[in-house]
Amino acid sequence: MTTYRAQVRVWLKPSVFDPQGNAVEKALLTLGFAGIEEVRIGKSMEFLVTADNQESAEAMVDRACRDVLCNPVMEMYTFTLEARQEA
Amino acid sequence: MTTYRAQVRVWLKPSVFDPQGNAVEKALLTLGFAGIEEVRIGKSMEFLVTADNQESAEAMVDRACRDVLCNPVMEMYTFTLEARQEA
Amino acid sequence: MKWAVIVFPGSNCDEDAQQAIIRVTGDEATLVWHQETSLADYDAIVLPGGFSYGDYLRSGAIARFAPIMKAVRDKAVQGTPIIGICNGFQVLTEAHLLPGALLRNRDLHFHCKMVELRVETNRSPFTAAYQPGDILRIPIAHGEGRYFADSAILHELQEDHRVAFRYVDNPNGSSESIAGILSKERNVLGLMPHPERAVADFMRSTDGAGVFRSIHQYVTEREGAHAH
Amino acid sequence: MHTEPTAEQIEREGIYRSLGLTDAEYAQVVEKLGRLPNYLETGLFGVLWSEHCSYKSSRIHLKKFPTDGPQVLQGPGENAGVVDIGDGIGIAFKMESHNHPSAVEPYQGAATGVGGILRDIFTMGARPIAFLNSLRFGPLDDAHTRYLFGNVVAGIGGYGNCVGIPTIGGEAVFDPSYRHNPLVNAMCVGQLPADRIVKGAASGVGNPVFVVGSRTGRDGIHGATFASAEDPHAKERSAVQVGDPFLGKLLMEACLELMATGAVVGIQDMGAAGLTSSSAEMASRAGGGIEMMLDRVPCREAGMTPYEMMLSESQERMLVVMEKGKEELAFQILRKWDLQVAEVGRVTDDGRLRLYFHDEVVADVPVRLLVDEAPVYDREIAAVYEPPGAHVALPPDPVNYQLELEKLLAHPSIAKKQWIYHQYDTSVRASTVFGPGYDAALVLVPDSEKLVAMASDGNGRYVYLNPRVGGAIAVAEACRNVVAAGGVPLAITNCLNFGNPEKPEVMYQFSQAIEGMSEACRALSAPVVSGNVSFYNETGGEDIYPTPVVGVVGVVEDSQLATPSEFSEAGLAVYLVGNLSDGLEGSLYWQMKAQQAAGDAPSFDLATEVKVQRFVQRAIREVGITAAHDISEGGLAVALVEMVEETAPIGMTVSLPAGFQLPGVLFGEAQSRFLIAAQASKENMLQDLAFTLHTPLLRLGETNTSGELVISIDGESSPAIQANLHELKKIYTSALENNMNQSWR
Ligand SMILES: Nc1ncnc2c1ncn2[C@@H]1O[C@H](COP(=O)(O)OP(=O)(O)O)[C@@H](O)[C@H]1O
Ligand SMILES: [Mg+2]
């Protein structure tokens, strides 16, 4: 068994209005951050996965994303996996 | 002027309790995702930055993180910058 | 008839719904714990408002896996009227019993206030007591009530007359001002406003009573028909 | 992991100072203990002897409050006070401050404040039925203030909405005095059977002690100590506490179920100073001791030391003492709610708090010394208090009174607060009869004809200008709100938000405000049953206005008596109950003109106050009136506009007798006054009642369909104010939102 550090990123599909991104963009603008645009805010999830190998860890994370972590009606996801260095 | 794609990740400091991550971890467990643990949920932000060069873009994003995107009392951040390919 | 009001950890309008049912219909209404697995005894199901599982991750996302949800699905197939109010609506969309999703309000604020709704169809077990075009005053109380669906679904909802209620003055940025929708078979309703908070004079509106009265009438008439 | 300093090092290097003890306090510990305390023990004394836990600077003054009355079921000393509203129903309530945490992290600071006060209520065995909140911030033209205020409101809603308790009242004041020290006071009200109050006492030798709820982490260590520290940023050294309202809700349901079994001997929230204060205070109330095996405390992080466990302020945790032999019952209930529970110790009779870790005694100190023998300071009180507004010159008369009225209506302290309360769930539990927007909130009591009335109030400016009168006004005004809505005030809770108690003038404000409050409590038969003190609200040597906030609970005997503060009909007569006055003392109007608090506190007389409150109570009961509203900030003119329902297409004509100064009569804030509106058919009865009760009652005018507010002075040819009421209402309604629509993220 190996333990991996998973990093999942979930964000709203481009067609879905992101009010949070919008608000932050406006705030940045009024604070003088000219040149920042198209702000989108999503979720970043991190966790440890223990599995036989990278492949089955990937399958598990993918299933977790599809079933729970992401709602495909309005969201998309990507993830990365990295074998954890031993302490 | 060059346009960069910035990706910022903001998460709670390790000593700060993350009730959301905690609840999701429990849910995953009851759903049979054995082997997933230490779930932490943060934010992932994406935007475009236009600046003279990579250095000044970096400085701007860093300042945006410190001033607006991240609450240093309880959060930490990292970011990456990538020159945008022309369409 | 017998009503079931499902209680998830974090539900907080369960008792309000129960009381409203009793007040309006005089029927028996039972709180059913999310760990239960059967709803065989019930003629109508309510998924109440609240913050099931704290609404962590996405509202309704975790509740949809509760053991009781398998029974809710079965009842949906059997044609039993099922109504999801606020968080219940969110659970129903997450469970794919209703299309679309409910997102964070356009202005990012929670909104609690009396709003006006237009009844769009009375062809449903939930709205038969109203006339299309009726304007109802019913409170909303939500932070994630912006109804979203892609254009194909919105088109389908419109074509099939499955939009049950629209806001007169869109409070949250919902697509096409949608406040409540019906399933294809019309026996599942999800709506963000709280009809159980508009059933008595002191609540400043009794317009929500029609929802419970419609369901009661639908079920009792259907039972009558079966008896023949 | 670094090792903890030894007892000798603590003494030699003065380490106790960083744990919150002064040299004298440390010497006292050593003497009473008869030895040098180790690091953990020093920490226990540090937090329990902090201002926050021991009330060492306030205790002797708080004793002056009247706390008794036939209606009082539980006075100060428990987690919350309880009053009897009849029909076997008790109402538990308390208010608490979360000022310092909210200044550091506004959302979580406010949310955890709400969570904490919620737990104080349900630990009494009461089902929470309502929240209120009192907020004080700097002016909203500052982006950081908007950020703080916006997030505090979101945090209050975030917690309250999730646990399903309606937030139905409160207040919000914006004044430069609070710019660096915002105040966030939260109040919770609950209902319980009058004969089933649950106490926070660890009694019954051998009974098991449980930790229930969230696991213990390293968050908030030293919160209690630093709430009293001079350097507000010292608090940042400890991790911010994050609230988990979902867990809070489960904990509430589980604990209420648990207490209903009768197997709970004692229960207490782990608030400030967490496990330390809950265990020591529960043992102290029972006059016994407690011992705990710290290895058994469920922790969130590995390698936590006993010191960290005892001082952690992780949220959503309870300490519960069960009757021995009934543990299984508890486990069943807690399992159902999916809550963590751990048996960590037992009740003893040796009067000691004894802690074990890995089978070793790591602390062993007398409970009495920790709790009851904590130091008490009779801090120096200034002999003279220079009235800070006495020298301010009266403003010249304005040219345009309508403009002045509009400015007042647009002031965020006066403007309608819907931007705030639309973010709160005000109708969950389906029992809100009057929500925010009314003078007092009213909530149905199931299986009873009665309603519970509640309100919170307090004007720091008045107290600053004249601490004694200002203190009395705070109580009177809060009670007045309950009376206006048709209620009878029963008792009060309070949050005493003050500056640095080491300054003699702050102690003057404190002691005088308490004197004034006590006088008013006695006169109005509304004793103090719970409360909270927050000192050290200062930055850079500047203290806030001394701000006692009063939360009041009352009863409306019959829902028919519920009286709104607004009307929407034409043809009503409008009356002033109380005296016409043209003093500008302490008014917001004068402050706006002078750019500082000006004059004395507004004129106030307790006997008159009692009289007008009695009159309005009887007018509601015996005559029946359409609406009642108290005159507060902004004075008579503002109160008149406030009373007109927003969408009502009506107007109002008011004529005032000659002989009064205009700005004062319109905008002055003289106390003990109500406006009431009644149908023409009731006028004779009203006047008769006023005659019988020797209460000043003045007919001001009537409502009509003109859509205009006209205020004129008898004998003058042109009215002082002639304005479109709808426009005035628009200004009043939109001002706060307009302020907050500027960027604040
Ligand atoms: N922070 C708040 N939370 C909830 N309700 C509030 C808040 N601030 C003000 N309100 C409500 O707005 C109304 C007006 O408040 P306020 O101006 O303080 O009244 P008054 O001065 O007459 O006592 C009241 O009903 C009050 O409950
Ligand atoms: Mg006011």
PDB file of N, CA and C in Angstrom, chain C residues 15-84:
ATOM      1  N   GLU C  15     -39.852  20.379  11.722  1.00  0.00           N
ATOM      2  CA  GLU C  15     -41.021  20.533  12.580  1.00  0.00           C
ATOM      3  C   GLU C  15     -41.980  21.599  12.043  1.00  0.00           C
ATOM      4  N   ASP C  16     -41.428  22.627  11.417  1.00  0.00           N
ATOM      5  CA  ASP C  16     -42.292  23.649  10.814  1.00  0.00           C
ATOM      6  C   ASP C  16     -43.183  23.014   9.765  1.00  0.00           C
ATOM      7  N   ALA C  17     -42.593  22.133   8.937  1.00  0.00           N
ATOM      8  CA  ALA C  17     -43.369  21.480   7.888  1.00  0.00           C
ATOM      9  C   ALA C  17     -44.428  20.581   8.510  1.00  0.00           C
ATOM     10  N   GLN C  18     -44.019  19.844   9.514  1.00  0.00           N
ATOM     11  CA  GLN C  18     -44.960  18.943  10.198  1.00  0.00           C
ATOM     12  C   GLN C  18     -46.154  19.730  10.754  1.00  0.00           C
ATOM     13  N   GLN C  19     -45.848  20.835  11.431  1.00  0.00           N
ATOM     14  CA  GLN C  19     -46.919  21.649  12.018  1.00  0.00           C
ATOM     15  C   GLN C  19     -47.825  22.235  10.946  1.00  0.00           C
ATOM     16  N   ALA C  20     -47.229  22.663   9.837  1.00  0.00           N
ATOM     17  CA  ALA C  20     -48.027  23.256   8.755  1.00  0.00           C
ATOM     18  C   ALA C  20     -48.977  22.218   8.172  1.00  0.00           C
ATOM     19  N   ILE C  21     -48.490  21.002   7.990  1.00  0.00           N
ATOM     20  CA  ILE C  21     -49.329  19.934   7.447  1.00  0.00           C
ATOM     21  C   ILE C  21     -50.513  19.686   8.372  1.00  0.00           C
ATOM     22  N   ILE C  22     -50.213  19.590   9.653  1.00  0.00           N
ATOM     23  CA  ILE C  22     -51.278  19.329  10.620  1.00  0.00           C
ATOM     24  C   ILE C  22     -52.273  20.483  10.633  1.00  0.00           C
ATOM     25  N   ARG C  23     -51.745  21.702  10.628  1.00  0.00           N
ATOM     26  CA  ARG C  23     -52.608  22.880  10.680  1.00  0.00           C
ATOM     27  C   ARG C  23     -53.528  22.964   9.457  1.00  0.00           C
ATOM     28  N   VAL C  24     -52.942  22.683   8.268  1.00  0.00           N
ATOM     29  CA  VAL C  24     -53.702  22.886   7.030  1.00  0.00           C
ATOM     30  C   VAL C  24     -54.615  21.709   6.716  1.00  0.00           C
ATOM     31  N   THR C  25     -54.105  20.482   6.908  1.00  0.00           N
ATOM     32  CA  THR C  25     -54.861  19.318   6.432  1.00  0.00           C
ATOM     33  C   THR C  25     -55.447  18.472   7.553  1.00  0.00           C
ATOM     34  N   GLY C  26     -54.913  18.627   8.751  1.00  0.00           N
ATOM     35  CA  GLY C  26     -55.354  17.767   9.835  1.00  0.00           C
ATOM     36  C   GLY C  26     -54.847  16.337   9.713  1.00  0.00           C
ATOM     37  N   ASP C  27     -54.003  16.088   8.719  1.00  0.00           N
ATOM     38  CA  ASP C  27     -53.466  14.739   8.523  1.00  0.00           C
ATOM     39  C   ASP C  27     -52.413  14.399   9.560  1.00  0.00           C
ATOM     40  N   GLU C  28     -52.033  13.126   9.532  1.00  0.00           N
ATOM     41  CA  GLU C  28     -50.956  12.673  10.401  1.00  0.00           C
ATOM     42  C   GLU C  28     -49.629  12.950   9.679  1.00  0.00           C
ATOM     43  N   ALA C  29     -48.683  13.554  10.380  1.00  0.00           N
ATOM     44  CA  ALA C  29     -47.378  13.833   9.769  1.00  0.00           C
ATOM     45  C   ALA C  29     -46.286  13.330  10.705  1.00  0.00           C
ATOM     46  N   THR C  30     -45.424  12.472  10.190  1.00  0.00           N
ATOM     47  CA  THR C  30     -44.410  11.821  11.022  1.00  0.00           C
ATOM     48  C   THR C  30     -43.019  12.271  10.595  1.00  0.00           C
ATOM     49  N   LEU C  31     -42.175  12.551  11.583  1.00  0.00           N
ATOM     50  CA  LEU C  31     -40.775  12.845  11.274  1.00  0.00           C
ATOM     51  C   LEU C  31     -40.053  11.520  11.075  1.00  0.00           C
ATOM     52  N   VAL C  32     -39.399  11.351   9.952  1.00  0.00           N
ATOM     53  CA  VAL C  32     -38.727  10.089   9.635  1.00  0.00           C
ATOM     54  C   VAL C  32     -37.223  10.333   9.554  1.00  0.00           C
ATOM     55  N   TRP C  33     -36.486   9.625  10.371  1.00  0.00           N
ATOM     56  CA  TRP C  33     -35.039   9.800  10.498  1.00  0.00           C
ATOM     57  C   TRP C  33     -34.329   9.304   9.228  1.00  0.00           C
ATOM     58  N   HIS C  34     -33.276  10.005   8.853  1.00  0.00           N
ATOM     59  CA  HIS C  34     -32.599   9.699   7.577  1.00  0.00           C
ATOM     60  C   HIS C  34     -32.006   8.299   7.506  1.00  0.00           C
ATOM     61  N   GLN C  35     -31.851   7.649   8.681  1.00  0.00           N
ATOM     62  CA  GLN C  35     -31.274   6.305   8.675  1.00  0.00           C
ATOM     63  C   GLN C  35     -32.313   5.233   8.365  1.00  0.00           C
ATOM     64  N   GLU C  36     -33.587   5.629   8.366  1.00  0.00           N
ATOM     65  CA  GLU C  36     -34.628   4.658   8.039  1.00  0.00           C
ATOM     66  C   GLU C  36     -34.494   4.258   6.574  1.00  0.00           C
ATOM     67  N   THR C  37     -35.107   3.102   6.251  1.00  0.00           N
ATOM     68  CA  THR C  37     -34.940   2.631   4.878  1.00  0.00           C
ATOM     69  C   THR C  37     -36.261   2.415   4.147  1.00  0.00           C
ATOM     70  N   SER C  38     -37.368   2.589   4.859  1.00  0.00           N
ATOM     71  CA  SER C  38     -38.640   2.354   4.171  1.00  0.00           C
ATOM     72  C   SER C  38     -39.597   3.515   4.361  1.00  0.00           C
ATOM     73  N   LEU C  39     -40.337   3.809   3.295  1.00  0.00           N
ATOM     74  CA  LEU C  39     -41.369   4.838   3.370  1.00  0.00           C
ATOM     75  C   LEU C  39     -42.699   4.252   2.917  1.00  0.00           C
ATOM     76  N   ALA C  40     -42.779   2.927   2.982  1.00  0.00           N
ATOM     77  CA  ALA C  40     -43.932   2.214   2.431  1.00  0.00           C
ATOM     78  C   ALA C  40     -45.262   2.722   2.983  1.00  0.00           C
ATOM     79  N   ASP C  41     -45.249   3.171   4.241  1.00  0.00           N
ATOM     80  CA  ASP C  41     -46.515   3.544   4.872  1.00  0.00           C
ATOM     81  C   ASP C  41     -47.030   4.931   4.517  1.00  0.00           C
ATOM     82  N   TYR C  42     -46.283   5.674   3.728  1.00  0.00           N
ATOM     83  CA  TYR C  42     -46.629   7.086   3.585  1.00  0.00           C
ATOM     84  C   TYR C  42     -47.189   7.438   2.208  1.00  0.00           C
ATOM     85  N   ASP C  43     -48.090   8.421   2.229  1.00  0.00           N
ATOM     86  CA  ASP C  43     -48.764   8.835   0.995  1.00  0.00           C
ATOM     87  C   ASP C  43     -48.151  10.085   0.376  1.00  0.00           C
ATOM     88  N   ALA C  44     -47.382  10.786   1.157  1.00  0.00           N
ATOM     89  CA  ALA C  44     -46.712  11.986   0.641  1.00  0.00           C
ATOM     90  C   ALA C  44     -45.429  12.184   1.436  1.00  0.00           C
ATOM     91  N   ILE C  45     -44.409  12.670   0.760  1.00  0.00           N
ATOM     92  CA  ILE C  45     -43.086  12.814   1.386  1.00  0.00           C
ATOM     93  C   ILE C  45     -42.654  14.267   1.305  1.00  0.00           C
ATOM     94  N   VAL C  46     -42.140  14.781   2.421  1.00  0.00           N
ATOM     95  CA  VAL C  46     -41.592  16.140   2.431  1.00  0.00           C
ATOM     96  C   VAL C  46     -40.102  16.077   2.758  1.00  0.00           C
ATOM     97  N   LEU C  47     -39.289  16.695   1.918  1.00  0.00           N
ATOM     98  CA  LEU C  47     -37.877  16.914   2.263  1.00  0.00           C
ATOM     99  C   LEU C  47     -37.794  18.372   2.701  1.00  0.00           C
ATOM    100  N   PRO C  48     -37.580  18.607   3.989  1.00  0.00           N
ATOM    101  CA  PRO C  48     -37.722  19.962   4.519  1.00  0.00           C
ATOM    102  C   PRO C  48     -36.475  20.811   4.327  1.00  0.00           C
ATOM    103  N   GLY C  49     -36.613  22.066   4.707  1.00  0.00           N
ATOM    104  CA  GLY C  49     -35.491  22.989   4.619  1.00  0.00           C
ATOM    105  C   GLY C  49     -34.501  22.796   5.754  1.00  0.00           C
ATOM    106  N   GLY C  50     -33.389  23.489   5.641  1.00  0.00           N
ATOM    107  CA  GLY C  50     -32.359  23.395   6.667  1.00  0.00           C
ATOM    108  C   GLY C  50     -30.991  23.381   6.029  1.00  0.00           C
ATOM    109  N   PHE C  51     -30.058  22.869   6.775  1.00  0.00           N
ATOM    110  CA  PHE C  51     -28.681  22.791   6.294  1.00  0.00           C
ATOM    111  C   PHE C  51     -28.201  21.359   6.507  1.00  0.00           C
ATOM    112  N   SER C  52     -28.731  20.429   5.693  1.00  0.00           N
ATOM    113  CA  SER C  52     -28.348  19.045   5.892  1.00  0.00           C
ATOM    114  C   SER C  52     -26.833  18.926   5.765  1.00  0.00           C
ATOM    115  N   TYR C  53     -26.234  18.256   6.699  1.00  0.00           N
ATOM    116  CA  TYR C  53     -24.770  18.098   6.745  1.00  0.00           C
ATOM    117  C   TYR C  53     -24.073  19.448   6.605  1.00  0.00           C
ATOM    118  N   GLY C  54     -24.689  20.460   7.190  1.00  0.00           N
ATOM    119  CA  GLY C  54     -24.080  21.782   7.192  1.00  0.00           C
ATOM    120  C   GLY C  54     -24.016  22.439   5.824  1.00  0.00           C
ATOM    121  N   ASP C  55     -24.605  21.806   4.813  1.00  0.00           N
ATOM    122  CA  ASP C  55     -24.472  22.289   3.436  1.00  0.00           C
ATOM    123  C   ASP C  55     -23.008  22.349   3.027  1.00  0.00           C
ATOM    124  N   TYR C  56     -22.175  21.605   3.720  1.00  0.00           N
ATOM    125  CA  TYR C  56     -20.770  21.604   3.350  1.00  0.00           C
ATOM    126  C   TYR C  56     -20.613  20.979   1.967  1.00  0.00           C
ATOM    127  N   LEU C  57     -19.553  21.364   1.292  1.00  0.00           N
ATOM    128  CA  LEU C  57     -19.265  20.939  -0.072  1.00  0.00           C
ATOM    129  C   LEU C  57     -20.232  21.621  -1.028  1.00  0.00           C
ATOM    130  N   ARG C  58     -21.463  21.126  -1.118  1.00  0.00           N
ATOM    131  CA  ARG C  58     -22.545  21.806  -1.852  1.00  0.00           C
ATOM    132  C   ARG C  58     -23.815  21.489  -1.092  1.00  0.00           C
ATOM    133  N   SER C  59     -24.752  22.410  -1.095  1.00  0.00           N
ATOM    134  CA  SER C  59     -25.966  22.119  -0.334  1.00  0.00           C
ATOM    135  C   SER C  59     -26.672  20.898  -0.920  1.00  0.00           C
ATOM    136  N   GLY C  60     -27.037  19.987  -0.058  1.00  0.00           N
ATOM    137  CA  GLY C  60     -27.736  18.770  -0.484  1.00  0.00           C
ATOM    138  C   GLY C  60     -26.824  17.659  -0.964  1.00  0.00           C
ATOM    139  N   ALA C  61     -25.526  17.959  -1.123  1.00  0.00           N
ATOM    140  CA  ALA C  61     -24.625  16.993  -1.762  1.00  0.00           C
ATOM    141  C   ALA C  61     -24.428  15.729  -0.929  1.00  0.00           C
ATOM    142  N   ILE C  62     -24.382  15.894   0.374  1.00  0.00           N
ATOM    143  CA  ILE C  62     -24.089  14.728   1.212  1.00  0.00           C
ATOM    144  C   ILE C  62     -25.383  14.017   1.596  1.00  0.00           C
ATOM    145  N   ALA C  63     -26.446  14.811   1.777  1.00  0.00           N
ATOM    146  CA  ALA C  63     -27.729  14.219   2.180  1.00  0.00           C
ATOM    147  C   ALA C  63     -28.244  13.225   1.148  1.00  0.00           C
ATOM    148  N   ARG C  64     -27.887  13.425  -0.093  1.00  0.00           N
ATOM    149  CA  ARG C  64     -28.468  12.554  -1.103  1.00  0.00           C
ATOM    150  C   ARG C  64     -28.031  11.107  -0.944  1.00  0.00           C
ATOM    151  N   PHE C  65     -26.962  10.881  -0.186  1.00  0.00           N
ATOM    152  CA  PHE C  65     -26.486   9.513   0.039  1.00  0.00           C
ATOM    153  C   PHE C  65     -27.114   8.861   1.263  1.00  0.00           C
ATOM    154  N   ALA C  66     -27.970   9.585   1.980  1.00  0.00           N
ATOM    155  CA  ALA C  66     -28.557   9.028   3.203  1.00  0.00           C
ATOM    156  C   ALA C  66     -29.367   7.780   2.862  1.00  0.00           C
ATOM    157  N   PRO C  67     -29.397   6.811   3.790  1.00  0.00           N
ATOM    158  CA  PRO C  67     -30.132   5.566   3.532  1.00  0.00           C
ATOM    159  C   PRO C  67     -31.575   5.794   3.081  1.00  0.00           C
ATOM    160  N   ILE C  68     -32.242   6.788   3.646  1.00  0.00           N
ATOM    161  CA  ILE C  68     -33.655   7.016   3.324  1.00  0.00           C
ATOM    162  C   ILE C  68     -33.853   7.391   1.852  1.00  0.00           C
ATOM    163  N   MET C  69     -32.787   7.886   1.211  1.00  0.00           N
ATOM    164  CA  MET C  69     -32.964   8.392  -0.149  1.00  0.00           C
ATOM    165  C   MET C  69     -33.307   7.291  -1.148  1.00  0.00           C
ATOM    166  N   LYS C  70     -32.911   6.060  -0.845  1.00  0.00           N
ATOM    167  CA  LYS C  70     -33.289   4.947  -1.738  1.00  0.00           C
ATOM    168  C   LYS C  70     -34.806   4.777  -1.708  1.00  0.00           C
ATOM    169  N   ALA C  71     -35.362   4.874  -0.505  1.00  0.00           N
ATOM    170  CA  ALA C  71     -36.817   4.766  -0.368  1.00  0.00           C
ATOM    171  C   ALA C  71     -37.517   5.944  -1.047  1.00  0.00           C
ATOM    172  N   VAL C  72     -36.910   7.141  -0.947  1.00  0.00           N
ATOM    173  CA  VAL C  72     -37.501   8.310  -1.600  1.00  0.00           C
ATOM    174  C   VAL C  72     -37.553   8.079  -3.113  1.00  0.00           C
ATOM    175  N   ARG C  73     -36.458   7.556  -3.636  1.00  0.00           N
ATOM    176  CA  ARG C  73     -36.402   7.235  -5.068  1.00  0.00           C
ATOM    177  C   ARG C  73     -37.513   6.260  -5.469  1.00  0.00           C
ATOM    178  N   ASP C  74     -37.658   5.202  -4.655  1.00  0.00           N
ATOM    179  CA  ASP C  74     -38.688   4.203  -4.948  1.00  0.00           C
ATOM    180  C   ASP C  74     -40.070   4.859  -4.963  1.00  0.00           C
ATOM    181  N   LYS C  75     -40.322   5.710  -3.975  1.00  0.00           N
ATOM    182  CA  LYS C  75     -41.623   6.361  -3.914  1.00  0.00           C
ATOM    183  C   LYS C  75     -41.819   7.281  -5.126  1.00  0.00           C
ATOM    184  N   ALA C  76     -40.737   7.898  -5.561  1.00  0.00           N
ATOM    185  CA  ALA C  76     -40.842   8.773  -6.731  1.00  0.00           C
ATOM    186  C   ALA C  76     -41.299   7.962  -7.936  1.00  0.00           C
ATOM    187  N   VAL C  77     -40.717   6.778  -8.081  1.00  0.00           N
ATOM    188  CA  VAL C  77     -41.076   5.913  -9.208  1.00  0.00           C
ATOM    189  C   VAL C  77     -42.540   5.484  -9.103  1.00  0.00           C
ATOM    190  N   GLN C  78     -42.985   5.246  -7.865  1.00  0.00           N
ATOM    191  CA  GLN C  78     -44.374   4.800  -7.676  1.00  0.00           C
ATOM    192  C   GLN C  78     -45.402   5.920  -7.865  1.00  0.00           C
ATOM    193  N   GLY C  79     -44.915   7.128  -8.013  1.00  0.00           N
ATOM    194  CA  GLY C  79     -45.858   8.224  -8.249  1.00  0.00           C
ATOM    195  C   GLY C  79     -46.330   8.948  -7.009  1.00  0.00           C
ATOM    196  N   THR C  80     -45.766   8.637  -5.853  1.00  0.00           N
ATOM    197  CA  THR C  80     -46.123   9.341  -4.613  1.00  0.00           C
ATOM    198  C   THR C  80     -45.680  10.802  -4.714  1.00  0.00           C
ATOM    199  N   PRO C  81     -46.519  11.734  -4.285  1.00  0.00           N
ATOM    200  CA  PRO C  81     -46.070  13.129  -4.311  1.00  0.00           C
ATOM    201  C   PRO C  81     -44.912  13.358  -3.338  1.00  0.00           C
ATOM    202  N   ILE C  82     -43.873  13.972  -3.847  1.00  0.00           N
ATOM    203  CA  ILE C  82     -42.677  14.282  -3.052  1.00  0.00           C
ATOM    204  C   ILE C  82     -42.368  15.754  -3.223  1.00  0.00           C
ATOM    205  N   ILE C  83     -42.259  16.447  -2.117  1.00  0.00           N
ATOM    206  CA  ILE C  83     -41.973  17.878  -2.212  1.00  0.00           C
ATOM    207  C   ILE C  83     -40.694  18.202  -1.456  1.00  0.00           C
ATOM    208  N   GLY C  84     -39.786  18.864  -2.127  1.00  0.00           N
ATOM    209  CA  GLY C  84     -38.543  19.307  -1.503  1.00  0.00           C
ATOM    210  C   GLY C  84     -38.584  20.814  -1.364  1.00  0.00           C
TER     211      GLY C  84
END
